[in-house]
mmCIF file of C-alpha atoms and ligand atoms in Angstrom:
data_model
loop_
_atom_site.group_PDB
_atom_site.id
_atom_site.type_symbol
_atom_site.label_atom_id
_atom_site.label_comp_id
_atom_site.label_asym_id
_atom_site.label_seq_id
_atom_site.Cartn_x
_atom_site.Cartn_y
_atom_site.Cartn_z
ATOM 1 C CA MET A 234 15.742 -18.314 -2.437
ATOM 2 C CA GLY A 235 13.324 -17.790 -5.328
ATOM 3 C CA ASP A 236 13.002 -21.801 -6.031
ATOM 4 C CA THR A 237 11.902 -22.938 -2.321
ATOM 5 C CA GLN A 238 9.558 -23.123 -0.259
ATOM 6 C CA MET A 239 8.861 -20.751 2.049
ATOM 7 C CA ARG A 240 6.453 -19.998 4.629
ATOM 8 C CA TYR A 241 5.241 -16.318 5.122
ATOM 9 C CA LEU A 242 3.199 -14.064 7.369
ATOM 10 C CA VAL A 243 1.755 -11.673 5.818
ATOM 11 C CA SER A 244 0.223 -9.123 8.069
ATOM 12 C CA GLY A 245 -2.762 -7.395 6.503
ATOM 13 C CA GLY A 246 -2.802 -9.811 3.980
ATOM 14 C CA ALA A 247 -6.932 -9.582 3.494
ATOM 15 C CA GLY A 248 -6.134 -5.768 2.634
ATOM 16 C CA PHE A 249 -6.071 -4.273 -0.777
ATOM 17 C CA ILE A 250 -2.471 -5.072 -0.847
ATOM 18 C CA GLY A 251 -1.836 -7.878 0.923
ATOM 19 C CA SER A 252 -4.358 -10.070 -0.945
ATOM 20 C CA ASN A 253 -2.595 -9.265 -4.258
ATOM 21 C CA LEU A 254 0.386 -10.369 -2.959
ATOM 22 C CA VAL A 255 -0.747 -13.664 -1.025
ATOM 23 C CA ARG A 256 -1.867 -14.530 -4.625
ATOM 24 C CA GLN A 257 0.892 -14.350 -6.413
ATOM 25 C CA LEU A 258 2.867 -16.327 -3.270
ATOM 26 C CA CYS A 259 0.755 -19.173 -3.661
ATOM 27 C CA LYS A 260 1.216 -19.064 -7.258
ATOM 28 C CA ASP A 261 4.780 -19.242 -6.719
ATOM 29 C CA GLY A 262 4.261 -22.314 -5.125
ATOM 30 C CA HIS A 263 5.040 -21.157 -0.938
ATOM 31 C CA LYS A 264 3.422 -21.541 2.291
ATOM 32 C CA VAL A 265 0.885 -18.412 3.549
ATOM 33 C CA LEU A 266 -0.065 -17.269 7.260
ATOM 34 C CA ILE A 267 -2.542 -14.508 6.689
ATOM 35 C CA VAL A 268 -2.764 -12.713 10.013
ATOM 36 C CA ASP A 269 -5.284 -9.769 9.883
ATOM 37 C CA ASN A 270 -7.951 -8.290 12.274
ATOM 38 C CA LEU A 271 -10.373 -7.318 9.467
ATOM 39 C CA ILE A 272 -11.025 -3.331 10.669
ATOM 40 C CA THR A 273 -10.073 -1.979 7.243
ATOM 41 C CA GLY A 274 -8.966 -5.421 5.200
ATOM 42 C CA ARG A 275 -12.361 -8.261 4.181
ATOM 43 C CA TYR A 276 -12.482 -11.517 4.214
ATOM 44 C CA SER A 277 -14.000 -11.427 1.085
ATOM 45 C CA ASN A 278 -10.825 -10.596 -0.640
ATOM 46 C CA ILE A 279 -9.550 -13.880 0.441
ATOM 47 C CA VAL A 280 -12.207 -16.160 0.542
ATOM 48 C CA ASP A 281 -11.531 -17.706 -2.573
ATOM 49 C CA LEU A 282 -8.150 -18.632 -1.336
ATOM 50 C CA ALA A 283 -9.540 -20.994 2.110
ATOM 51 C CA VAL A 284 -9.768 -23.589 -0.506
ATOM 52 C CA ASN A 285 -6.139 -23.952 -0.692
ATOM 53 C CA SER A 286 -4.097 -26.073 1.311
ATOM 54 C CA ARG A 287 -1.114 -23.769 1.708
ATOM 55 C CA VAL A 288 -2.929 -20.930 3.133
ATOM 56 C CA GLU A 289 -3.930 -20.026 6.323
ATOM 57 C CA PHE A 290 -6.033 -16.994 8.314
ATOM 58 C CA ILE A 291 -6.050 -16.109 11.576
ATOM 59 C CA GLU A 292 -8.445 -13.340 12.860
ATOM 60 C CA HIS A 293 -6.011 -10.890 14.810
ATOM 61 C CA ASP A 294 -4.582 -7.829 15.344
ATOM 62 C CA ILE A 295 -1.267 -7.853 15.602
ATOM 63 C CA VAL A 296 -0.655 -5.156 18.042
ATOM 64 C CA GLU A 297 -1.338 -8.021 20.145
ATOM 65 C CA SER A 298 1.003 -10.427 20.538
ATOM 66 C CA PHE A 299 0.972 -14.284 19.544
ATOM 67 C CA GLU A 300 3.100 -17.096 18.447
ATOM 68 C CA PRO A 301 2.557 -17.897 14.826
ATOM 69 C CA GLY A 302 5.193 -21.213 14.299
ATOM 70 C CA HIS A 303 7.531 -21.761 11.990
ATOM 71 C CA ILE A 304 8.113 -18.547 9.968
ATOM 72 C CA ASP A 305 10.891 -17.909 7.049
ATOM 73 C CA GLY A 306 10.119 -14.196 6.293
ATOM 74 C CA VAL A 307 7.208 -11.467 7.717
ATOM 75 C CA TYR A 308 5.513 -9.264 5.064
ATOM 76 C CA HIS A 309 4.235 -6.582 7.425
ATOM 77 C CA LEU A 310 1.341 -4.252 5.675
ATOM 78 C CA ALA A 311 -1.079 -4.239 8.243
ATOM 79 C CA SER A 312 -2.069 -0.758 8.317
ATOM 80 C CA ILE A 313 -4.721 1.404 7.573
ATOM 81 C CA GLY A 314 -3.834 3.415 4.642
ATOM 82 C CA SER A 315 -6.810 5.084 3.405
ATOM 83 C CA VAL A 316 -7.434 8.838 4.331
ATOM 84 C CA TYR A 317 -11.042 8.521 4.921
ATOM 85 C CA GLN A 318 -10.530 4.950 7.460
ATOM 86 C CA TYR A 319 -7.519 6.587 9.425
ATOM 87 C CA LEU A 320 -9.276 9.442 10.411
ATOM 88 C CA LYS A 321 -12.421 7.210 11.257
ATOM 89 C CA ASN A 322 -10.175 5.143 13.367
ATOM 90 C CA PRO A 323 -6.904 7.597 14.251
ATOM 91 C CA ILE A 324 -5.504 5.509 17.091
ATOM 92 C CA GLU A 325 -5.554 2.431 15.528
ATOM 93 C CA ALA A 326 -4.089 3.925 12.772
ATOM 94 C CA MET A 327 -1.562 4.859 14.918
ATOM 95 C CA ARG A 328 -0.991 1.619 16.951
ATOM 96 C CA VAL A 329 -0.828 -1.057 13.581
ATOM 97 C CA ASP A 330 2.062 1.175 12.565
ATOM 98 C CA SER A 331 3.665 1.873 15.999
ATOM 99 C CA LEU A 332 3.183 -1.311 18.400
ATOM 100 C CA GLY A 333 2.121 -3.796 15.498
ATOM 101 C CA THR A 334 5.043 -3.034 13.690
ATOM 102 C CA GLU A 335 7.385 -3.998 17.004
ATOM 103 C CA ASN A 336 5.539 -7.027 17.313
ATOM 104 C CA MET A 337 6.205 -8.030 13.676
ATOM 105 C CA LEU A 338 10.063 -6.881 14.183
ATOM 106 C CA GLU A 339 9.874 -9.150 17.833
ATOM 107 C CA LEU A 340 9.089 -12.307 15.253
ATOM 108 C CA ALA A 341 11.445 -11.453 13.195
ATOM 109 C CA ARG A 342 14.187 -11.548 15.648
ATOM 110 C CA ARG A 343 12.862 -14.241 17.223
ATOM 111 C CA LYS A 344 12.720 -16.068 14.209
ATOM 112 C CA GLU A 345 15.548 -14.798 12.693
ATOM 113 C CA CYS A 346 14.517 -14.390 9.505
ATOM 114 C CA ARG A 347 14.054 -11.563 7.632
ATOM 115 C CA LEU A 348 10.846 -8.330 7.282
ATOM 116 C CA PHE A 349 9.471 -6.569 4.848
ATOM 117 C CA LEU A 350 8.130 -3.500 6.022
ATOM 118 C CA ALA A 351 5.242 -1.544 3.739
ATOM 119 C CA SER A 352 6.392 2.257 4.169
ATOM 120 C CA SER A 353 4.981 4.888 2.515
ATOM 121 C CA SER A 354 5.165 7.854 0.011
ATOM 122 C CA LYS A 355 3.619 9.864 2.607
ATOM 123 C CA ILE A 356 6.844 9.667 5.191
ATOM 124 C CA TYR A 357 7.839 12.734 2.510
ATOM 125 C CA GLY A 358 4.503 14.553 3.287
ATOM 126 C CA ILE A 359 3.977 17.750 1.596
ATOM 127 C CA SER A 360 7.394 17.249 -0.665
ATOM 128 C CA GLU A 361 9.376 20.470 -0.993
ATOM 129 C CA VAL A 362 11.400 18.529 -3.739
ATOM 130 C CA HIS A 363 9.957 16.878 -6.725
ATOM 131 C CA PRO A 364 10.221 13.687 -7.812
ATOM 132 C CA GLN A 365 11.113 12.748 -4.237
ATOM 133 C CA LYS A 366 13.840 10.676 -3.776
ATOM 134 C CA GLU A 367 15.325 7.980 -0.838
ATOM 135 C CA ASP A 368 18.123 11.229 0.584
ATOM 136 C CA TYR A 369 14.845 13.217 0.895
ATOM 137 C CA TRP A 370 13.589 13.384 4.377
ATOM 138 C CA GLY A 371 10.550 14.938 4.424
ATOM 139 C CA TYR A 372 8.217 17.538 5.301
ATOM 140 C CA VAL A 373 5.500 16.626 7.816
ATOM 141 C CA ASN A 374 3.181 18.243 10.085
ATOM 142 C CA PRO A 375 3.113 16.401 12.848
ATOM 143 C CA ILE A 376 0.077 17.333 14.226
ATOM 144 C CA GLY A 377 -2.331 17.411 11.019
ATOM 145 C CA MET A 378 -5.043 15.401 10.114
ATOM 146 C CA ARG A 379 -2.964 13.611 8.372
ATOM 147 C CA SER A 380 -0.253 12.801 10.998
ATOM 148 C CA VAL A 381 -2.082 9.676 12.424
ATOM 149 C CA TYR A 382 -0.913 7.976 9.292
ATOM 150 C CA ASP A 383 2.537 9.727 8.051
ATOM 151 C CA GLU A 384 3.626 10.033 11.788
ATOM 152 C CA SER A 385 3.179 6.343 12.079
ATOM 153 C CA LYS A 386 4.906 5.761 9.440
ATOM 154 C CA ARG A 387 7.648 7.310 10.015
ATOM 155 C CA TYR A 388 7.939 5.927 13.377
ATOM 156 C CA ALA A 389 7.742 2.615 11.961
ATOM 157 C CA GLU A 390 10.974 2.628 9.336
ATOM 158 C CA ALA A 391 12.365 4.453 12.496
ATOM 159 C CA VAL A 392 11.885 1.275 14.786
ATOM 160 C CA THR A 393 12.457 -0.972 12.230
ATOM 161 C CA MET A 394 16.100 0.566 11.489
ATOM 162 C CA ALA A 395 16.505 0.467 15.353
ATOM 163 C CA TYR A 396 15.701 -3.019 15.353
ATOM 164 C CA ARG A 397 17.981 -3.534 12.605
ATOM 165 C CA ARG A 398 20.918 -1.628 14.193
ATOM 166 C CA LYS A 399 20.793 -2.832 17.702
ATOM 167 C CA TYR A 400 19.864 -6.458 16.765
ATOM 168 C CA GLY A 401 20.762 -7.520 13.688
ATOM 169 C CA VAL A 402 17.286 -8.322 12.358
ATOM 170 C CA ASP A 403 17.598 -8.550 7.951
ATOM 171 C CA VAL A 404 14.949 -6.059 7.213
ATOM 172 C CA GLY A 405 13.479 -4.201 3.951
ATOM 173 C CA ILE A 406 11.797 -1.321 3.580
ATOM 174 C CA ALA A 407 9.895 0.129 0.732
ATOM 175 C CA ARG A 408 8.130 3.263 0.306
ATOM 176 C CA ILE A 409 5.327 2.562 -1.913
ATOM 177 C CA PHE A 410 3.621 5.548 -3.908
ATOM 178 C CA ASN A 411 -0.116 5.063 -4.241
ATOM 179 C CA THR A 412 -0.727 1.716 -6.142
ATOM 180 C CA PHE A 413 -4.463 0.520 -7.545
ATOM 181 C CA GLY A 414 -6.072 -2.391 -8.422
ATOM 182 C CA PRO A 415 -8.443 -5.059 -8.237
ATOM 183 C CA TYR A 416 -9.164 -5.573 -4.187
ATOM 184 C CA MET A 417 -9.811 -2.079 -3.327
ATOM 185 C CA VAL A 418 -12.949 -1.584 -1.573
ATOM 186 C CA PRO A 419 -15.201 0.482 -3.958
ATOM 187 C CA GLY A 420 -15.402 3.784 -2.394
ATOM 188 C CA ASP A 421 -13.163 3.051 0.500
ATOM 189 C CA GLY A 422 -12.056 7.105 0.269
ATOM 190 C CA ARG A 423 -9.295 6.845 -2.077
ATOM 191 C CA VAL A 424 -9.192 8.654 -5.297
ATOM 192 C CA ILE A 425 -9.327 5.859 -7.717
ATOM 193 C CA PRO A 426 -12.025 3.360 -6.011
ATOM 194 C CA ASN A 427 -14.220 6.538 -5.430
ATOM 195 C CA PHE A 428 -13.837 7.591 -9.059
ATOM 196 C CA ILE A 429 -14.634 4.578 -10.721
ATOM 197 C CA THR A 430 -17.718 3.602 -8.091
ATOM 198 C CA GLN A 431 -18.723 6.899 -8.663
ATOM 199 C CA GLY A 432 -18.412 6.601 -12.456
ATOM 200 C CA LEU A 433 -20.268 2.851 -12.383
ATOM 201 C CA THR A 434 -23.169 4.211 -10.106
ATOM 202 C CA GLY A 435 -23.817 7.063 -11.783
ATOM 203 C CA GLU A 436 -22.793 9.707 -9.338
ATOM 204 C CA PRO A 437 -20.892 12.920 -9.749
ATOM 205 C CA PHE A 438 -17.236 12.101 -9.708
ATOM 206 C CA THR A 439 -15.400 14.062 -6.062
ATOM 207 C CA ILE A 440 -12.921 16.306 -6.981
ATOM 208 C CA TYR A 441 -10.940 17.716 -3.548
ATOM 209 C CA GLY A 442 -9.920 21.457 -4.619
ATOM 210 C CA ASP A 443 -9.470 22.275 -8.129
ATOM 211 C CA GLY A 444 -7.601 18.755 -9.256
ATOM 212 C CA SER A 445 -4.728 20.645 -10.406
ATOM 213 C CA GLN A 446 -3.143 18.537 -7.468
ATOM 214 C CA THR A 447 -1.108 15.774 -8.837
ATOM 215 C CA ARG A 448 -0.443 11.882 -8.104
ATOM 216 C CA SER A 449 1.325 8.915 -9.871
ATOM 217 C CA PHE A 450 -0.627 5.552 -9.460
ATOM 218 C CA CYS A 451 1.193 1.820 -9.733
ATOM 219 C CA TYR A 452 -0.877 -1.210 -11.420
ATOM 220 C CA VAL A 453 -0.739 -2.817 -8.114
ATOM 221 C CA ASP A 454 0.874 -6.317 -10.099
ATOM 222 C CA ASP A 455 3.900 -4.077 -10.496
ATOM 223 C CA THR A 456 4.019 -3.008 -7.442
ATOM 224 C CA ILE A 457 3.543 -6.932 -6.094
ATOM 225 C CA ARG A 458 6.531 -8.008 -8.478
ATOM 226 C CA ALA A 459 8.443 -5.216 -6.575
ATOM 227 C CA LEU A 460 7.552 -6.255 -2.934
ATOM 228 C CA ILE A 461 8.862 -9.617 -3.598
ATOM 229 C CA LYS A 462 12.122 -8.403 -5.912
ATOM 230 C CA LEU A 463 12.802 -6.435 -2.605
ATOM 231 C CA MET A 464 12.462 -9.477 -0.017
ATOM 232 C CA GLU A 465 14.202 -12.563 -1.834
ATOM 233 C CA SER A 466 17.104 -9.343 -2.049
ATOM 234 C CA GLY A 467 19.371 -8.226 0.732
ATOM 235 C CA TYR A 468 18.161 -5.086 0.752
ATOM 236 C CA GLU A 469 17.679 -2.781 3.551
ATOM 237 C CA GLY A 470 16.302 0.204 1.765
ATOM 238 C CA PRO A 471 14.326 2.456 2.153
ATOM 239 C CA ILE A 472 13.404 1.980 -1.474
ATOM 240 C CA ASN A 473 10.830 4.104 -3.856
ATOM 241 C CA ILE A 474 8.258 1.916 -5.348
ATOM 242 C CA GLY A 475 5.414 3.271 -7.964
ATOM 243 C CA ASN A 476 4.823 4.558 -11.274
ATOM 244 C CA PRO A 477 6.497 8.152 -11.904
ATOM 245 C CA GLU A 478 3.924 8.982 -14.381
ATOM 246 C CA GLU A 479 2.261 11.821 -13.054
ATOM 247 C CA PHE A 480 -1.625 12.478 -13.191
ATOM 248 C CA SER A 481 -3.600 15.656 -12.256
ATOM 249 C CA ILE A 482 -6.426 14.989 -10.175
ATOM 250 C CA LYS A 483 -8.706 16.563 -12.930
ATOM 251 C CA ASP A 484 -6.843 14.349 -15.852
ATOM 252 C CA LEU A 485 -7.732 11.279 -13.933
ATOM 253 C CA ALA A 486 -11.660 12.132 -13.139
ATOM 254 C CA ASP A 487 -11.146 12.916 -17.124
ATOM 255 C CA ILE A 488 -9.493 9.208 -17.856
ATOM 256 C CA ILE A 489 -11.827 7.043 -15.977
ATOM 257 C CA SER A 490 -15.208 8.987 -17.186
ATOM 258 C CA ASP A 491 -14.074 8.114 -20.321
ATOM 259 C CA LEU A 492 -12.835 4.254 -19.958
ATOM 260 C CA VAL A 493 -16.582 3.839 -17.442
ATOM 261 C CA GLY A 494 -18.171 6.118 -20.688
ATOM 262 C CA VAL A 495 -19.968 8.092 -18.182
ATOM 263 C CA SER A 496 -20.329 12.088 -18.893
ATOM 264 C CA LYS A 497 -18.024 14.348 -17.246
ATOM 265 C CA ILE A 498 -20.105 15.505 -13.967
ATOM 266 C CA TYR A 499 -17.847 16.896 -11.763
ATOM 267 C CA GLU A 500 -18.370 17.888 -7.960
ATOM 268 C CA TYR A 501 -15.483 20.062 -6.879
ATOM 269 C CA LEU A 502 -15.580 19.959 -2.946
ATOM 270 C CA ALA A 503 -12.972 21.503 0.057
ATOM 271 C CA LEU A 504 -9.684 20.182 -0.501
ATOM 272 C CA PRO A 505 -9.053 18.525 2.477
ATOM 273 C CA ASP A 506 -5.939 19.828 5.274
ATOM 274 C CA ASP A 507 -2.286 19.279 4.361
ATOM 275 C CA ASP A 508 -3.577 17.206 1.012
ATOM 276 C CA PRO A 509 0.446 17.510 -0.898
ATOM 277 C CA PRO A 510 0.031 19.192 -3.875
ATOM 278 C CA LYS A 511 2.620 16.972 -6.244
ATOM 279 C CA ARG A 512 3.746 13.696 -5.794
ATOM 280 C CA LYS A 513 6.147 11.281 -7.809
ATOM 281 C CA PRO A 514 8.582 8.936 -7.207
ATOM 282 C CA ASP A 515 11.982 8.760 -8.336
ATOM 283 C CA ILE A 516 12.665 5.124 -9.018
ATOM 284 C CA SER A 517 16.288 4.938 -10.347
ATOM 285 C CA LEU A 518 17.001 3.098 -6.651
ATOM 286 C CA VAL A 519 14.693 0.601 -7.509
ATOM 287 C CA LYS A 520 16.126 0.387 -11.635
ATOM 288 C CA SER A 521 19.408 -0.112 -10.331
ATOM 289 C CA LEU A 522 19.830 -2.324 -7.547
ATOM 290 C CA LEU A 523 16.184 -4.433 -8.091
ATOM 291 C CA GLY A 524 16.260 -4.430 -11.824
ATOM 292 C CA TRP A 525 13.011 -3.466 -11.433
ATOM 293 C CA LYS A 526 10.421 -1.228 -12.773
ATOM 294 C CA PRO A 527 6.576 -0.341 -13.392
ATOM 295 C CA GLU A 528 4.788 -1.973 -16.980
ATOM 296 C CA ILE A 529 1.277 -1.506 -16.990
ATOM 297 C CA PRO A 530 0.531 2.127 -17.976
ATOM 298 C CA LEU A 531 -2.368 3.616 -16.474
ATOM 299 C CA LYS A 532 -4.916 3.491 -18.672
ATOM 300 C CA GLU A 533 -4.489 -0.676 -18.497
ATOM 301 C CA GLY A 534 -4.472 -0.626 -15.274
ATOM 302 C CA LEU A 535 -7.814 1.074 -14.996
ATOM 303 C CA GLU A 536 -9.948 -1.083 -17.247
ATOM 304 C CA ARG A 537 -8.769 -4.052 -15.793
ATOM 305 C CA THR A 538 -9.883 -2.387 -12.003
ATOM 306 C CA ILE A 539 -13.262 -1.122 -13.711
ATOM 307 C CA ARG A 540 -13.743 -4.768 -14.907
ATOM 308 C CA TRP A 541 -13.126 -5.971 -11.091
ATOM 309 C CA PHE A 542 -15.673 -3.463 -10.094
ATOM 310 C CA ARG A 543 -18.388 -3.802 -12.513
ATOM 311 C CA LYS A 544 -18.303 -7.847 -11.021
ATOM 312 C CA GLU A 545 -18.004 -6.671 -7.440
ATOM 313 C CA LEU A 546 -20.645 -4.163 -7.050
ATOM 314 C CA GLN A 547 -23.287 -6.202 -8.988
HETATM 315 N N1 UDP B 176 -9.115 13.282 -4.373
HETATM 316 C C1 UDP B 176 -9.968 13.454 -5.054
HETATM 317 N N2 UDP B 176 -11.626 13.262 -4.882
HETATM 318 C C2 UDP B 176 -11.577 11.835 -4.356
HETATM 319 C C3 UDP B 176 -10.674 11.513 -3.213
HETATM 320 C C4 UDP B 176 -9.830 11.767 -3.699
HETATM 321 O O1 UDP B 176 -10.355 14.998 -5.657
HETATM 322 O O2 UDP B 176 -13.164 11.447 -3.913
HETATM 323 C C5 UDP B 176 -8.225 13.790 -4.406
HETATM 324 C C6 UDP B 176 -7.186 13.793 -3.080
HETATM 325 O O3 UDP B 176 -7.441 14.996 -2.426
HETATM 326 C C7 UDP B 176 -6.007 13.855 -3.233
HETATM 327 C C8 UDP B 176 -5.940 12.826 -4.301
HETATM 328 O O4 UDP B 176 -7.090 12.735 -4.814
HETATM 329 O O5 UDP B 176 -5.542 14.781 -3.433
HETATM 330 C C9 UDP B 176 -5.120 11.257 -3.718
HETATM 331 O O6 UDP B 176 -6.041 10.736 -2.445
HETATM 332 P P1 UDP B 176 -5.952 9.703 -2.310
HETATM 333 O O7 UDP B 176 -6.718 9.399 -0.637
HETATM 334 O O8 UDP B 176 -6.367 8.444 -2.867
HETATM 335 O O9 UDP B 176 -4.388 9.358 -1.733
HETATM 336 P P2 UDP B 176 -3.655 10.314 -1.467
HETATM 337 O O10 UDP B 176 -3.927 11.621 -1.254
HETATM 338 O O11 UDP B 176 -3.217 9.356 0.392
HETATM 339 O O12 UDP B 176 -2.025 10.284 -1.876
#
């Protein structure tokens, strides 16, 4: 599959992960149809690709069906992933992961092509096991603040498996853990863009709770390599994709303030409800099945991201 030119539909292709994926697919010689309603994705993330004759863009909400022409595969990444954004747009967040996912599955069924689903580590919720392995079913508050995202991703996985079982649709489900890099929206509410933006604009870093909660951050180039490997395999998943190096949020603030070169001025704010105290992927499955592991350490990824944010904020 790797050497043949494909035409891929990328839903959410103007978003952070989506636009990085589209760039790589273009480098690999494929054609791409980006479908994005720009609710959180940004046209500026893909504007440089407009000159590329292999890239097409439709501004469209995948909750409504549409006809994309011939496609060889669907990368379904459209979603509202930042806590700040999905609390602001809770119904849209649920509709894109539920109705939007169904529409993408219907397309894959009609076009008889493979569908990649970008699921999330959030399906594990406030995990009782650490690190999280694919066979753990999760512990999610069904009516909590985060449920609009967590439960919708759980539904997206369920409906994807239903299409697999009922109609034999070829699917690959990835559970993506915290990822970061260029093309994130500065200050979009997620911790890395928040801290970098705060550092570069001379504001205090906002640490929620005491900063002892942990996350594991994967640089986006590593994430994209894994997504493409999963798409090009016949593997169904779900499969964890992330970097198992674990850091507390306070450690992350220290690292980013050192890299940006600012003093450590921290403002401690209340911890949001249902904020998981720990998150770290077990990646033994992706290592053995796809031969993938992350290669870019946190500091190197942060340096690249800070360079991009400096330009972006100018
Ligand atoms: N966080 C923080 N300050 C911020 C933004 C986030 O301390 O300005 C914390 C947040 O409470 C969480 C962690 O950083 O514990 C990661 O948050 P993010 O929204 O990036 O991802 P998620 O919680 O969905 O993993």
